[in-house]
């Protein structure tokens, strides 16, 4: 088949447009991050017309909602097209509608924030009240997720009908799991937003704050694990191919997907462990529910070490750790993902610590938490995404990566890693000393405690600056690979299972049952607190505008 | 045999005073955690009894229907709010709960499950879904406390719990009616 750029671009317009927009979002969001970091480090003051909190809100929305959603949709649609075959017309319509919905939603949201009508942070906690159009924008963003998910489900269903009795290819299995989870997770926030819209229009006078926060975190926490599930789909199915190995266990990978989907949503309570209105018993119960999510993560760690060791030994590694040194550390496609996985050991351990009631008291609402999610999302997830672009973008655009871009990628990886280490670790440290999150630079009247935070905040600003350079580099790399790299064929890097692998049990395919089990577990987690929060609610809160 | 030990350990764990106290202190835990777990412990222990008393089960539960009826009687008895109240106040009733749910509901159901056909399975699921829906309606909308030992808000919580139980049963029923579930339980495939 003739390889022409036009043909490639035409066939892969959908994921390429998603990636293009995702990295535009990263560029804008990253620039805002730089402003934030420099302000928080006390380097300069932001003007009142575009203050720290506005920047913070936009930075959060553009990076952890816009960038991740667009990237995920682009990657997964590329993956299902590769594994399940050409997308049907219905699926294409759904995917483009999803993108349109996302753009409408994003425009509304960003417009309202820039207009100073929605400086409510990305968590938009009531009783802070944004313009109703901000919330309506969020409805479109959620609609985008549902439409994209529906497209994937239809693709999987059509494939299963064509291939009766066959297992859904592993990448498509991950895609089904990811969209099932994100749809379950978005139900709570949808209800919340539908309560906030009439309140913002003034049709209802008050809002149940605790109920809103609880519904938000049923989504907020799940979203984090959706990114994580996207990242581990790369680790399980793509990383082995990059290092010349095979998938360790297809069954284990599918079991991990199923467990994450059914166990995840009730984990949201550990974000509210300091909130009032929950009895201690409930908080302790939810520690169990949150920690249950660590179980599939530990299974993933086991599988990853197994893949790395087997492949390392195949490559000639000897001795206890010899297999580690022979891995392709000089290959940017491996290095990025490896750093992402290593960072997850730190991030995961921090997450488990934060889930515990007493430890959470120490770090709650401090910069520690910000450091934690910059390690988990900013390194584990984002570095995995970066690791994909070096071969996925050229695969889609009909080009090949040049040695120059490879070297630049290695430099970008180093910049990002050092920047994030400086920023996230100083955030962790200064958080332990009590520096609050979501707070513009202040010395609290030159109090001795706040002045003691200064060196750490300087590190934070330095790390943020390095990260901004990292953003510039990765955006340049992506656009170069999309539009300017030499023409050529770059293969899709999905792995196969070992030749002697155990057959995968058929029960893993029973998605109908997993959905029912997920509903049962979500109801176990939420019925008791939600009824309590509704029935025993204090008078609702009128709107507050803190900006 | 392994299953029997799992069931027995679960049964003994649920019988520990602090566990009993914790699970009975919240109505939803009492009705939707302790009772189903006692029932599950019976399900796990069932194969041991089925093997040990094969003749007894063959004689009295040959078709599987008597076991299903006994299971339904026990389940319906424990749906009665007064029964739950009494289990908190009268030790004999509490003991009866710990005997009846595992051994008169869990064990007979497991023995019957392999003997009844698809149609009976579906009818049983439908009966349970209807029963739980009625309980959901009763507990959510009744305006006075049905259980003296718990608050009205606890009662509503249990009602919503029943609503979700019922929803899950209905969804599972639909799943079994419209998909061939046996395809998922064949031997493994590549």
CSV table of C-alpha atoms in Angstrom, one decimal, chain A residues 133-401:
chain,number,residue,atom,x,y,z
A,133,UNK,CA,-22.6,29.1,32.0
A,134,UNK,CA,-19.5,27.7,33.7
A,135,UNK,CA,-21.5,24.8,35.0
A,136,UNK,CA,-23.3,24.4,31.6
A,137,UNK,CA,-19.9,24.2,30.0
A,138,UNK,CA,-19.1,21.3,32.4
A,139,UNK,CA,-22.2,19.5,31.2
A,140,UNK,CA,-20.8,19.6,27.7
A,141,UNK,CA,-17.5,18.2,28.9
A,142,UNK,CA,-19.2,15.3,30.6
A,143,UNK,CA,-21.3,14.8,27.5
A,144,UNK,CA,-18.1,14.5,25.5
A,145,UNK,CA,-16.9,11.7,27.8
A,146,UNK,CA,-20.2,9.8,27.4
A,147,UNK,CA,-20.3,10.2,23.6
A,148,UNK,CA,-16.6,9.0,23.3
A,149,UNK,CA,-17.4,6.1,25.6
A,150,UNK,CA,-20.5,5.1,23.6
A,151,UNK,CA,-18.4,5.1,20.4
A,152,UNK,CA,-15.9,2.7,22.0
A,153,UNK,CA,-18.6,0.4,23.4
A,154,UNK,CA,-20.2,0.2,19.9
A,155,UNK,CA,-16.9,-0.6,18.3
A,156,UNK,CA,-16.2,-3.4,20.8
A,157,UNK,CA,-19.8,-4.7,20.4
A,158,UNK,CA,-19.5,-4.8,16.6
A,159,UNK,CA,-16.1,-6.6,16.9
A,160,UNK,CA,-17.5,-9.2,19.3
A,161,UNK,CA,-20.3,-9.8,16.9
A,162,UNK,CA,-17.9,-10.3,14.0
A,163,UNK,CA,-15.6,-12.5,16.1
A,164,UNK,CA,-17.9,-14.7,18.2
A,165,UNK,CA,-16.1,-16.5,21.1
A,166,UNK,CA,-12.9,-14.5,20.7
A,167,UNK,CA,-11.4,-12.3,23.5
A,168,UNK,CA,-11.6,-8.6,22.9
A,169,UNK,CA,-8.0,-7.6,22.1
A,170,UNK,CA,-6.3,-6.4,25.3
A,171,UNK,CA,-6.0,-2.7,24.3
A,172,UNK,CA,-9.6,-2.6,23.4
A,173,UNK,CA,-10.4,-4.3,26.7
A,174,UNK,CA,-8.6,-1.5,28.5
A,175,UNK,CA,-10.5,1.1,26.4
A,176,UNK,CA,-13.9,-0.5,27.4
A,177,UNK,CA,-12.8,-0.6,31.1
A,178,UNK,CA,-11.6,3.0,31.0
A,179,UNK,CA,-14.8,4.4,29.5
A,180,UNK,CA,-16.9,2.2,31.8
A,181,UNK,CA,-15.1,3.6,34.8
A,182,UNK,CA,-15.2,7.3,33.6
A,183,UNK,CA,-19.0,7.0,32.9
A,184,UNK,CA,-19.6,5.5,36.3
A,185,UNK,CA,-17.5,8.2,37.9
A,186,UNK,CA,-19.2,11.0,36.0
A,187,UNK,CA,-22.7,10.1,37.2
A,188,UNK,CA,-22.2,11.8,40.6
A,189,UNK,CA,-20.7,15.0,39.2
A,190,UNK,CA,-23.5,15.2,36.7
A,191,UNK,CA,-26.1,15.1,39.5
A,192,UNK,CA,-24.1,17.8,41.3
A,193,UNK,CA,-23.8,20.1,38.3
A,194,UNK,CA,-27.5,19.7,37.6
A,195,UNK,CA,-28.1,20.9,41.2
A,196,UNK,CA,-25.6,23.8,40.8
A,197,UNK,CA,-27.1,25.2,37.6
A,198,UNK,CA,-30.5,26.2,39.0
A,199,UNK,CA,-28.7,27.5,42.1
A,200,UNK,CA,-26.4,29.6,39.9
A,201,UNK,CA,-29.3,30.9,37.9
A,202,UNK,CA,-31.0,31.9,41.2
A,203,UNK,CA,-33.9,29.5,40.8
A,204,UNK,CA,-33.0,27.8,44.0
A,205,UNK,CA,-31.7,29.8,47.0
A,206,UNK,CA,-29.4,27.4,48.7
A,207,UNK,CA,-27.2,24.4,48.0
A,208,UNK,CA,-26.3,21.4,50.1
A,209,UNK,CA,-22.5,21.8,50.3
A,210,UNK,CA,-21.5,18.5,51.7
A,211,UNK,CA,-23.7,16.6,49.3
A,212,UNK,CA,-22.1,18.5,46.4
A,213,UNK,CA,-18.6,17.8,47.6
A,214,UNK,CA,-19.4,14.2,48.0
A,215,UNK,CA,-20.8,13.9,44.5
A,216,UNK,CA,-17.8,15.8,43.1
A,217,UNK,CA,-15.3,13.4,44.7
A,218,UNK,CA,-17.1,10.4,43.4
A,219,UNK,CA,-16.0,11.8,40.1
A,220,UNK,CA,-12.7,13.6,41.1
A,221,UNK,CA,-11.1,10.5,42.5
A,222,UNK,CA,-12.4,8.2,39.8
A,223,UNK,CA,-10.9,10.6,37.2
A,224,UNK,CA,-7.5,10.2,38.7
A,225,UNK,CA,-7.8,6.5,38.4
A,226,UNK,CA,-9.0,6.8,34.8
A,227,UNK,CA,-5.8,8.6,33.9
A,228,UNK,CA,-4.0,5.8,35.8
A,229,UNK,CA,-5.8,3.1,34.0
A,230,UNK,CA,-4.9,4.8,30.7
A,231,UNK,CA,-1.3,4.9,31.8
A,232,UNK,CA,-1.2,1.2,32.8
A,233,UNK,CA,-2.8,0.2,29.5
A,234,UNK,CA,0.4,1.5,28.0
A,235,UNK,CA,2.6,-0.3,30.6
A,236,UNK,CA,0.9,-3.6,30.1
A,237,UNK,CA,0.4,-3.7,26.3
A,238,UNK,CA,3.0,-1.3,24.7
A,239,UNK,CA,6.0,-1.2,27.0
A,240,UNK,CA,6.8,-5.0,26.5
A,241,UNK,CA,7.0,-4.4,22.7
A,242,UNK,CA,9.3,-1.4,23.1
A,243,UNK,CA,11.8,-3.4,25.2
A,244,UNK,CA,11.5,-6.5,23.0
A,245,UNK,CA,9.4,-8.6,25.4
A,246,UNK,CA,6.0,-10.0,25.7
A,247,UNK,CA,2.9,-9.3,27.9
A,248,UNK,CA,3.5,-11.1,31.2
A,249,UNK,CA,-0.1,-12.3,31.7
A,250,UNK,CA,-3.1,-11.4,29.7
A,251,UNK,CA,-5.4,-12.7,32.4
A,252,UNK,CA,-3.7,-10.6,35.1
A,253,UNK,CA,-4.0,-7.5,33.0
A,254,UNK,CA,-7.7,-8.0,32.4
A,255,UNK,CA,-8.3,-8.9,36.1
A,256,UNK,CA,-6.6,-5.6,37.0
A,257,UNK,CA,-8.9,-3.7,34.7
A,258,UNK,CA,-12.0,-5.4,36.1
A,259,UNK,CA,-10.9,-4.7,39.7
A,260,UNK,CA,-10.1,-1.1,39.1
A,261,UNK,CA,-13.5,-0.6,37.4
A,262,UNK,CA,-15.6,-2.2,40.1
A,263,UNK,CA,-13.7,-1.0,43.2
A,264,UNK,CA,-12.9,2.5,42.2
A,265,UNK,CA,-15.8,5.0,42.7
A,266,UNK,CA,-16.3,4.6,46.4
A,267,UNK,CA,-12.6,5.5,46.9
A,268,UNK,CA,-13.6,9.2,46.6
A,269,UNK,CA,-14.2,9.5,50.3
A,270,UNK,CA,-10.5,9.6,51.1
A,271,UNK,CA,-10.6,13.1,49.6
A,272,UNK,CA,-13.1,14.1,52.3
A,273,UNK,CA,-11.5,12.4,55.3
A,274,UNK,CA,-11.3,15.8,57.1
A,275,UNK,CA,-14.7,16.9,56.0
A,276,UNK,CA,-17.4,17.4,58.7
A,277,UNK,CA,-20.7,15.6,58.4
A,278,UNK,CA,-19.3,12.1,58.1
A,279,UNK,CA,-19.3,9.9,61.1
A,280,UNK,CA,-15.9,8.4,62.1
A,281,UNK,CA,-17.2,4.9,61.4
A,282,UNK,CA,-17.9,5.9,57.8
A,283,UNK,CA,-14.5,7.4,57.4
A,284,UNK,CA,-12.9,4.2,58.7
A,285,UNK,CA,-15.1,2.1,56.4
A,286,UNK,CA,-14.0,4.1,53.5
A,287,UNK,CA,-10.3,3.7,54.3
A,288,UNK,CA,-10.9,0.1,53.5
A,289,UNK,CA,-12.7,1.0,50.3
A,290,UNK,CA,-9.9,3.3,49.3
A,291,UNK,CA,-7.1,0.9,50.2
A,292,UNK,CA,-8.8,-1.8,48.1
A,293,UNK,CA,-7.7,0.1,45.0
A,294,UNK,CA,-4.1,-0.3,46.0
A,295,UNK,CA,-4.5,-4.0,45.5
A,296,UNK,CA,-4.7,-4.0,41.7
A,297,UNK,CA,-1.9,-1.4,41.7
A,298,UNK,CA,0.3,-3.8,43.6
A,299,UNK,CA,-0.6,-6.5,41.1
A,300,UNK,CA,0.5,-4.2,38.3
A,301,UNK,CA,3.8,-3.5,40.1
A,302,UNK,CA,4.3,-7.3,40.2
A,303,UNK,CA,3.5,-7.7,36.5
A,304,UNK,CA,5.7,-4.9,35.5
A,305,UNK,CA,8.7,-6.2,37.4
A,306,UNK,CA,8.1,-9.6,35.8
A,307,UNK,CA,8.0,-8.2,32.3
A,308,UNK,CA,11.2,-6.1,32.9
A,309,UNK,CA,13.1,-9.0,34.5
A,310,UNK,CA,12.1,-11.6,31.9
A,311,UNK,CA,12.9,-9.3,29.0
A,312,UNK,CA,16.2,-8.2,30.7
A,313,UNK,CA,17.3,-11.8,31.1
A,314,UNK,CA,16.3,-12.5,27.5
A,315,UNK,CA,18.6,-9.6,26.5
A,316,UNK,CA,21.5,-11.2,28.4
A,317,UNK,CA,21.2,-9.7,31.9
A,318,UNK,CA,22.7,-11.9,34.5
A,319,UNK,CA,22.7,-12.0,38.3
A,320,UNK,CA,20.3,-10.4,40.8
A,321,UNK,CA,20.0,-7.0,39.1
A,322,UNK,CA,21.8,-7.6,35.8
A,323,UNK,CA,18.5,-7.7,33.9
A,324,UNK,CA,17.9,-4.1,34.9
A,325,UNK,CA,21.0,-2.6,33.4
A,326,UNK,CA,20.5,-4.2,30.0
A,327,UNK,CA,17.1,-2.6,29.5
A,328,UNK,CA,17.1,0.1,26.7
A,329,UNK,CA,17.7,3.1,28.9
A,330,UNK,CA,18.9,5.0,25.9
A,331,UNK,CA,15.5,4.7,24.2
A,332,UNK,CA,13.3,7.6,24.9
A,333,UNK,CA,10.1,5.5,24.4
A,334,UNK,CA,11.2,3.3,27.3
A,335,UNK,CA,12.9,5.9,29.5
A,336,UNK,CA,9.8,8.1,29.8
A,337,UNK,CA,7.6,5.1,30.7
A,338,UNK,CA,10.2,3.7,33.1
A,339,UNK,CA,10.4,7.0,35.0
A,340,UNK,CA,6.7,7.2,35.0
A,341,UNK,CA,6.5,3.8,36.7
A,342,UNK,CA,9.2,4.5,39.2
A,343,UNK,CA,7.5,7.7,40.2
A,344,UNK,CA,4.3,5.8,40.8
A,345,UNK,CA,6.1,3.9,43.5
A,346,UNK,CA,6.6,7.2,45.3
A,347,UNK,CA,3.2,8.6,44.3
A,348,UNK,CA,1.4,5.4,45.2
A,349,UNK,CA,3.1,5.2,48.6
A,350,UNK,CA,2.2,8.9,49.3
A,351,UNK,CA,-1.4,8.1,48.2
A,352,UNK,CA,-1.7,5.2,50.6
A,353,UNK,CA,-0.3,7.4,53.4
A,354,UNK,CA,-2.8,10.1,52.6
A,355,UNK,CA,-5.7,7.7,52.7
A,356,UNK,CA,-5.1,7.0,56.4
A,357,UNK,CA,-7.1,9.2,58.7
A,358,UNK,CA,-4.4,10.4,61.1
A,359,UNK,CA,-1.8,11.0,58.4
A,360,UNK,CA,-4.3,12.9,56.4
A,361,UNK,CA,-4.8,15.3,59.3
A,362,UNK,CA,-1.2,16.3,59.0
A,363,UNK,CA,-1.1,17.1,55.2
A,364,UNK,CA,-4.7,18.0,54.5
A,365,UNK,CA,-5.0,21.1,52.3
A,366,UNK,CA,-1.3,21.6,52.4
A,367,UNK,CA,1.2,21.8,49.5
A,368,UNK,CA,2.0,18.1,50.2
A,369,UNK,CA,-1.2,17.1,48.4
A,370,UNK,CA,-0.3,19.3,45.4
A,371,UNK,CA,3.2,17.6,45.4
A,372,UNK,CA,1.5,14.2,45.5
A,373,UNK,CA,-0.7,14.8,42.5
A,374,UNK,CA,2.1,16.4,40.5
A,375,UNK,CA,4.0,13.2,41.0
A,376,UNK,CA,1.1,10.9,40.2
A,377,UNK,CA,-0.5,12.9,37.3
A,378,UNK,CA,2.5,15.1,36.3
A,379,UNK,CA,5.0,12.2,36.1
A,380,UNK,CA,3.3,8.8,36.2
A,381,UNK,CA,0.5,9.7,33.8
A,382,UNK,CA,1.9,12.6,31.8
A,383,UNK,CA,5.3,10.9,31.2
A,384,UNK,CA,3.5,7.8,30.0
A,385,UNK,CA,1.6,10.0,27.6
A,386,UNK,CA,4.9,11.6,26.5
A,387,UNK,CA,6.4,8.1,26.0
A,388,UNK,CA,3.5,7.4,23.6
A,389,UNK,CA,4.0,10.4,21.3
A,390,UNK,CA,7.4,9.4,20.0
A,391,UNK,CA,5.9,6.5,18.0
A,392,UNK,CA,2.1,7.0,18.1
A,393,UNK,CA,2.1,10.5,16.4
A,394,UNK,CA,4.5,9.4,13.6
A,395,UNK,CA,2.5,6.2,13.2
A,396,UNK,CA,-0.7,8.3,12.7
A,397,UNK,CA,0.9,11.0,10.5
A,398,UNK,CA,2.9,8.6,8.3
A,399,UNK,CA,6.3,9.9,9.5
A,400,UNK,CA,9.3,8.6,11.4
A,401,UNK,CA,11.2,10.0,14.4
